[in-house]
Short mmCIF file of C-alpha atoms and ligand atoms in Angstrom, two decimals:
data_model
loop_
_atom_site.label_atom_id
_atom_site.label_comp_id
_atom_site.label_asym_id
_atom_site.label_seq_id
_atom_site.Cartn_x
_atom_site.Cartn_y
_atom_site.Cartn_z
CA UNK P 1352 95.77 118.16 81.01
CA UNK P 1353 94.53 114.71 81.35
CA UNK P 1354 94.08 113.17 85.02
CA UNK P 1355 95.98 109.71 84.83
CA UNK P 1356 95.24 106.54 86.47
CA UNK P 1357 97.26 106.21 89.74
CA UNK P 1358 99.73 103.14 90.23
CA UNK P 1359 99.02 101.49 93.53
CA UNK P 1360 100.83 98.64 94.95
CA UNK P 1361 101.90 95.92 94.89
CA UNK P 1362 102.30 97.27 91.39
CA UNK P 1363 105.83 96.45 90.54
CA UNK P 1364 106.62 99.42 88.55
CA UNK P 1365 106.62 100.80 91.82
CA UNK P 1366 110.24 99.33 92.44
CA UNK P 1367 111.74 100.49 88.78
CA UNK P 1368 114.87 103.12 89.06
CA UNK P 1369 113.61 105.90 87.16
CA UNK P 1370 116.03 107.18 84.21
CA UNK P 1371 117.43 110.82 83.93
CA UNK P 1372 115.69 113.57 81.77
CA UNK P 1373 118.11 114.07 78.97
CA UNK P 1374 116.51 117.34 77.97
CA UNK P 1375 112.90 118.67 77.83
CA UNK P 1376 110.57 118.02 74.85
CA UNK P 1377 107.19 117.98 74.09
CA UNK P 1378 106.58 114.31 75.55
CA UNK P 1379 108.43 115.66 78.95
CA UNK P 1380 106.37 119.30 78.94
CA UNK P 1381 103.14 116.99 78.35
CA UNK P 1382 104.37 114.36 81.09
CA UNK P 1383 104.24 117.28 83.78
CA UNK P 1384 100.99 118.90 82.62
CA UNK P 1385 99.48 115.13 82.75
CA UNK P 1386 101.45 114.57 86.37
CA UNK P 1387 99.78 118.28 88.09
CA UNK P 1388 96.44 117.65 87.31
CA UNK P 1389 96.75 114.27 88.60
CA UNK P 1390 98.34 115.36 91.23
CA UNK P 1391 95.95 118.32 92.36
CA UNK P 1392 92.81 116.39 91.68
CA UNK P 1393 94.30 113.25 94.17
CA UNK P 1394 94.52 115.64 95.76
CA UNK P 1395 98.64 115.72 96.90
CA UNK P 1396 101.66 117.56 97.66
CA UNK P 1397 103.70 115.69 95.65
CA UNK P 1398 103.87 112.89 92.75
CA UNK P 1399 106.88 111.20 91.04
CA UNK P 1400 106.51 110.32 87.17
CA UNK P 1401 106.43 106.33 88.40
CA UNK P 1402 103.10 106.74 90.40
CA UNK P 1403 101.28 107.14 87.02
CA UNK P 1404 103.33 104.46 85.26
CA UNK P 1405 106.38 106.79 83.51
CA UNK P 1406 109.85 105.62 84.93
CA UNK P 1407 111.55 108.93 84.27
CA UNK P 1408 113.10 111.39 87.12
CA UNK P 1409 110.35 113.99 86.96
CA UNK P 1410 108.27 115.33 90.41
CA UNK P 1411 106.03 117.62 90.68
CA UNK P 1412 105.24 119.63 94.22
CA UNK P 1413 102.89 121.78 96.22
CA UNK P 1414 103.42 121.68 99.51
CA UNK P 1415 101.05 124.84 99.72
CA UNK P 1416 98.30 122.97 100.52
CA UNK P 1417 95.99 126.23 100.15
CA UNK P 1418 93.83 126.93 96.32
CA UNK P 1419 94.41 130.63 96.61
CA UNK P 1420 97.90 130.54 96.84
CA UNK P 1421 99.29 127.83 94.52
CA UNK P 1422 103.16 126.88 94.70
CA UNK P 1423 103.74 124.65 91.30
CA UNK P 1424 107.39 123.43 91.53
CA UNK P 1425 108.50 121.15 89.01
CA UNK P 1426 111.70 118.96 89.93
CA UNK P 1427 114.01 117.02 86.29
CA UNK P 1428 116.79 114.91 87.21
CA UNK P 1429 116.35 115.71 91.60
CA UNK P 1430 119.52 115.17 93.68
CA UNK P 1431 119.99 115.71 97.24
CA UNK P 1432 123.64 116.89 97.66
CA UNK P 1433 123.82 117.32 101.34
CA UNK P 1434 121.37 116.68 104.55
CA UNK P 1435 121.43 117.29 108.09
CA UNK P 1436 122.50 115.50 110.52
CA UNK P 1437 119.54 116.13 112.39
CA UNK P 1438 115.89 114.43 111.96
CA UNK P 1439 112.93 114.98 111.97
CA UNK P 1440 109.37 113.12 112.25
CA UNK P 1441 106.27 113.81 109.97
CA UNK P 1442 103.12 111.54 109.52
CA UNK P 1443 103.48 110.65 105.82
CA UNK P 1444 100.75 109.24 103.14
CA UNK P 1445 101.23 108.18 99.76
CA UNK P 1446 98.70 108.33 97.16
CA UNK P 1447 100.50 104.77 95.93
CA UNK P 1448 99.28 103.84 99.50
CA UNK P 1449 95.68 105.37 99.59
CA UNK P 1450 94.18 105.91 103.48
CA UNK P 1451 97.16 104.34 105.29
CA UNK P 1452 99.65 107.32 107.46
CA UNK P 1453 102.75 106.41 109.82
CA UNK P 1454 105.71 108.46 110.84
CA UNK P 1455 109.00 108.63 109.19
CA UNK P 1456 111.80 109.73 110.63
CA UNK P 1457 113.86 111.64 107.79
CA UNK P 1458 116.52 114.36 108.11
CA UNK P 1459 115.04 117.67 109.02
CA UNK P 1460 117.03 119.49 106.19
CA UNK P 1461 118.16 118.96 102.68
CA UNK P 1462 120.18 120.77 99.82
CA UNK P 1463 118.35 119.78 96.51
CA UNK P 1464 120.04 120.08 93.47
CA UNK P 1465 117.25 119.82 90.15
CA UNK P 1466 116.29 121.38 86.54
CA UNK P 1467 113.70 123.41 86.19
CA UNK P 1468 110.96 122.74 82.81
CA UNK P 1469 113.07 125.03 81.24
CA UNK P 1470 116.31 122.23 82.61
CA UNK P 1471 118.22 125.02 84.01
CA UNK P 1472 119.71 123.73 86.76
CA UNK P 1473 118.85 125.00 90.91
CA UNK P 1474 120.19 124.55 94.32
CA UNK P 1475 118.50 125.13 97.31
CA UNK P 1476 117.96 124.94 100.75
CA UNK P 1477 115.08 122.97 101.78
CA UNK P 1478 113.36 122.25 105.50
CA UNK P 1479 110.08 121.23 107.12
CA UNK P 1480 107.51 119.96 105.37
CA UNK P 1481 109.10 120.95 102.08
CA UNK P 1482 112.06 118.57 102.86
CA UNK P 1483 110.11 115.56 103.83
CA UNK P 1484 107.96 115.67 100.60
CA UNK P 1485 111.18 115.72 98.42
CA UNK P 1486 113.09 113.19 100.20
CA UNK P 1487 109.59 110.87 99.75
CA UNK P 1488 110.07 111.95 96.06
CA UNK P 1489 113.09 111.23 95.36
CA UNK P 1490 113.11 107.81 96.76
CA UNK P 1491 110.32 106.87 94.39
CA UNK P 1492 112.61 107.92 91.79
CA UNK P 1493 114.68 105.01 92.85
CA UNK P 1494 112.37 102.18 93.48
CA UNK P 1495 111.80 103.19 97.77
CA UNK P 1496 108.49 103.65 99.25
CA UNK P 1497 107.69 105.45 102.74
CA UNK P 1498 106.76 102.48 104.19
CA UNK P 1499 110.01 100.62 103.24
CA UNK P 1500 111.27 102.93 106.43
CA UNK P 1501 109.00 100.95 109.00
CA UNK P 1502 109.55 98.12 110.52
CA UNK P 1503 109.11 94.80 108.75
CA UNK P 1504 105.98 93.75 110.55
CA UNK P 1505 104.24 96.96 109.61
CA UNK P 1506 105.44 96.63 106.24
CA UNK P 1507 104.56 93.43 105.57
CA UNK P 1508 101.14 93.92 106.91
CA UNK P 1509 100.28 97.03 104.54
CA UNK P 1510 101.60 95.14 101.14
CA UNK P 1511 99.27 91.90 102.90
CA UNK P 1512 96.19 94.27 103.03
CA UNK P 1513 96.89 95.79 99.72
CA UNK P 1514 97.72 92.58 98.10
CA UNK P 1515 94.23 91.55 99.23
CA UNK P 1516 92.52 94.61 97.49
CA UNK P 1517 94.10 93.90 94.72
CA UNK P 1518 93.17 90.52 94.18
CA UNK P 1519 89.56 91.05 94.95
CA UNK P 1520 89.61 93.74 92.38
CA UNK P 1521 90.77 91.51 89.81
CA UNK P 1522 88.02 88.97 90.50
CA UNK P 1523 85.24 91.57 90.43
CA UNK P 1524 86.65 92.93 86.96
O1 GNR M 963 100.19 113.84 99.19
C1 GNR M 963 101.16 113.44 99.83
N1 GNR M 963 101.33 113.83 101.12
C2 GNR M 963 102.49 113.58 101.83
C3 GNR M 963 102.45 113.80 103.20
C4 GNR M 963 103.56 113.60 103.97
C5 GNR M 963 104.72 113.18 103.39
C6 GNR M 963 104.79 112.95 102.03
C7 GNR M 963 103.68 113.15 101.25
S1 GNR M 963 103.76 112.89 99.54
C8 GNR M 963 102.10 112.47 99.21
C9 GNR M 963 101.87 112.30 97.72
C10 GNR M 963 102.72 111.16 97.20
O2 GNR M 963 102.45 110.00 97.33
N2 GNR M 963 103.83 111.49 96.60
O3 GNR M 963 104.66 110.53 96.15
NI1 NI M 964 104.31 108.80 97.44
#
């Protein structure tokens, strides 16, 4: 289960629409293996198939945030068929976006409709912390990063900073 390089921005895969799962193989079954040691090792609740350079609808989660107690969920093909009216606001990260927080104001709950890695298909009920991390999820599937739900100034100030990085990387390499 190879850890794979994250994709940081401004990377510009980081705007590609991920394409559907059309049914699992090995290349898919491999994919997820490669995306939750990645994942865990970050470490993070959540990655989408783009943030390690795959532009296929594939997340893995684990919003149980403890070692003991492990909560693996892997989401083919997510689609959020109904939310709440209601919001809610939760400090998010992403590790696209290392060391930088703000709060996002997302609705509080979600119906999620996914495959499983065996692509039988799910719906449930989701709230809380759970419902924030797929909603983050799911818009990296299509191209939408947390901080694309700020305000232009503070938006335009992270890509600046990471922009910056980025270049200086380049000229040390
Ligand atoms: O590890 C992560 N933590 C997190 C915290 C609040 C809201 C969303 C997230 S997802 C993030 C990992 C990540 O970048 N997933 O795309
Ligand atoms: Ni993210």
């Amino acid at each position: 289960m190879p850890v794979k390089p994250l994709v940081f921005i401004p990377d510009s895969q980081l705007r590609l629409i991920s394409k559907p799962v059309q049914g699992m193989d090995k290349d898919v079954r491999r994919l997820v293996d490669d995306m939750f040691a990645t994942m865990y090792k970050a470490p993070g609740i959540g990655l989408a198939a783009i943030q390690i350079g795959e532009p296929l609808r594939v997340v893995t989660l684990d919003v149980s945030r403890r070692d003991d107690t492990q909560e693996p969920m892997t989401l083919i093909n997510p689609e959020i068929t109904w939310h709440s009216e209601e919001l809610r606001e939760m400090e998010e990260g992403c590790l696209s976006i290392p060391d930088y927080y703000a709060s996002v104001e997302r609705p509080d709950k979600v119906r999620l409709k996914y495959r499983d890695i065996d692509f039988k298909e799910h719906e449930i009920e989701a709230d809380g912390v759970f419902a924030t991390c797929i909603q983050h999820e799911i818009d990296h599937l299509n191209g939408i990063l947390f901080i694309d739900h700020l305000s232009k100034l503070k938006r335009d100030r992270v890509m600046k900073k990471f922009t910056k990085l980025a270049r200086q990387r380049d000229d040390e390499a």
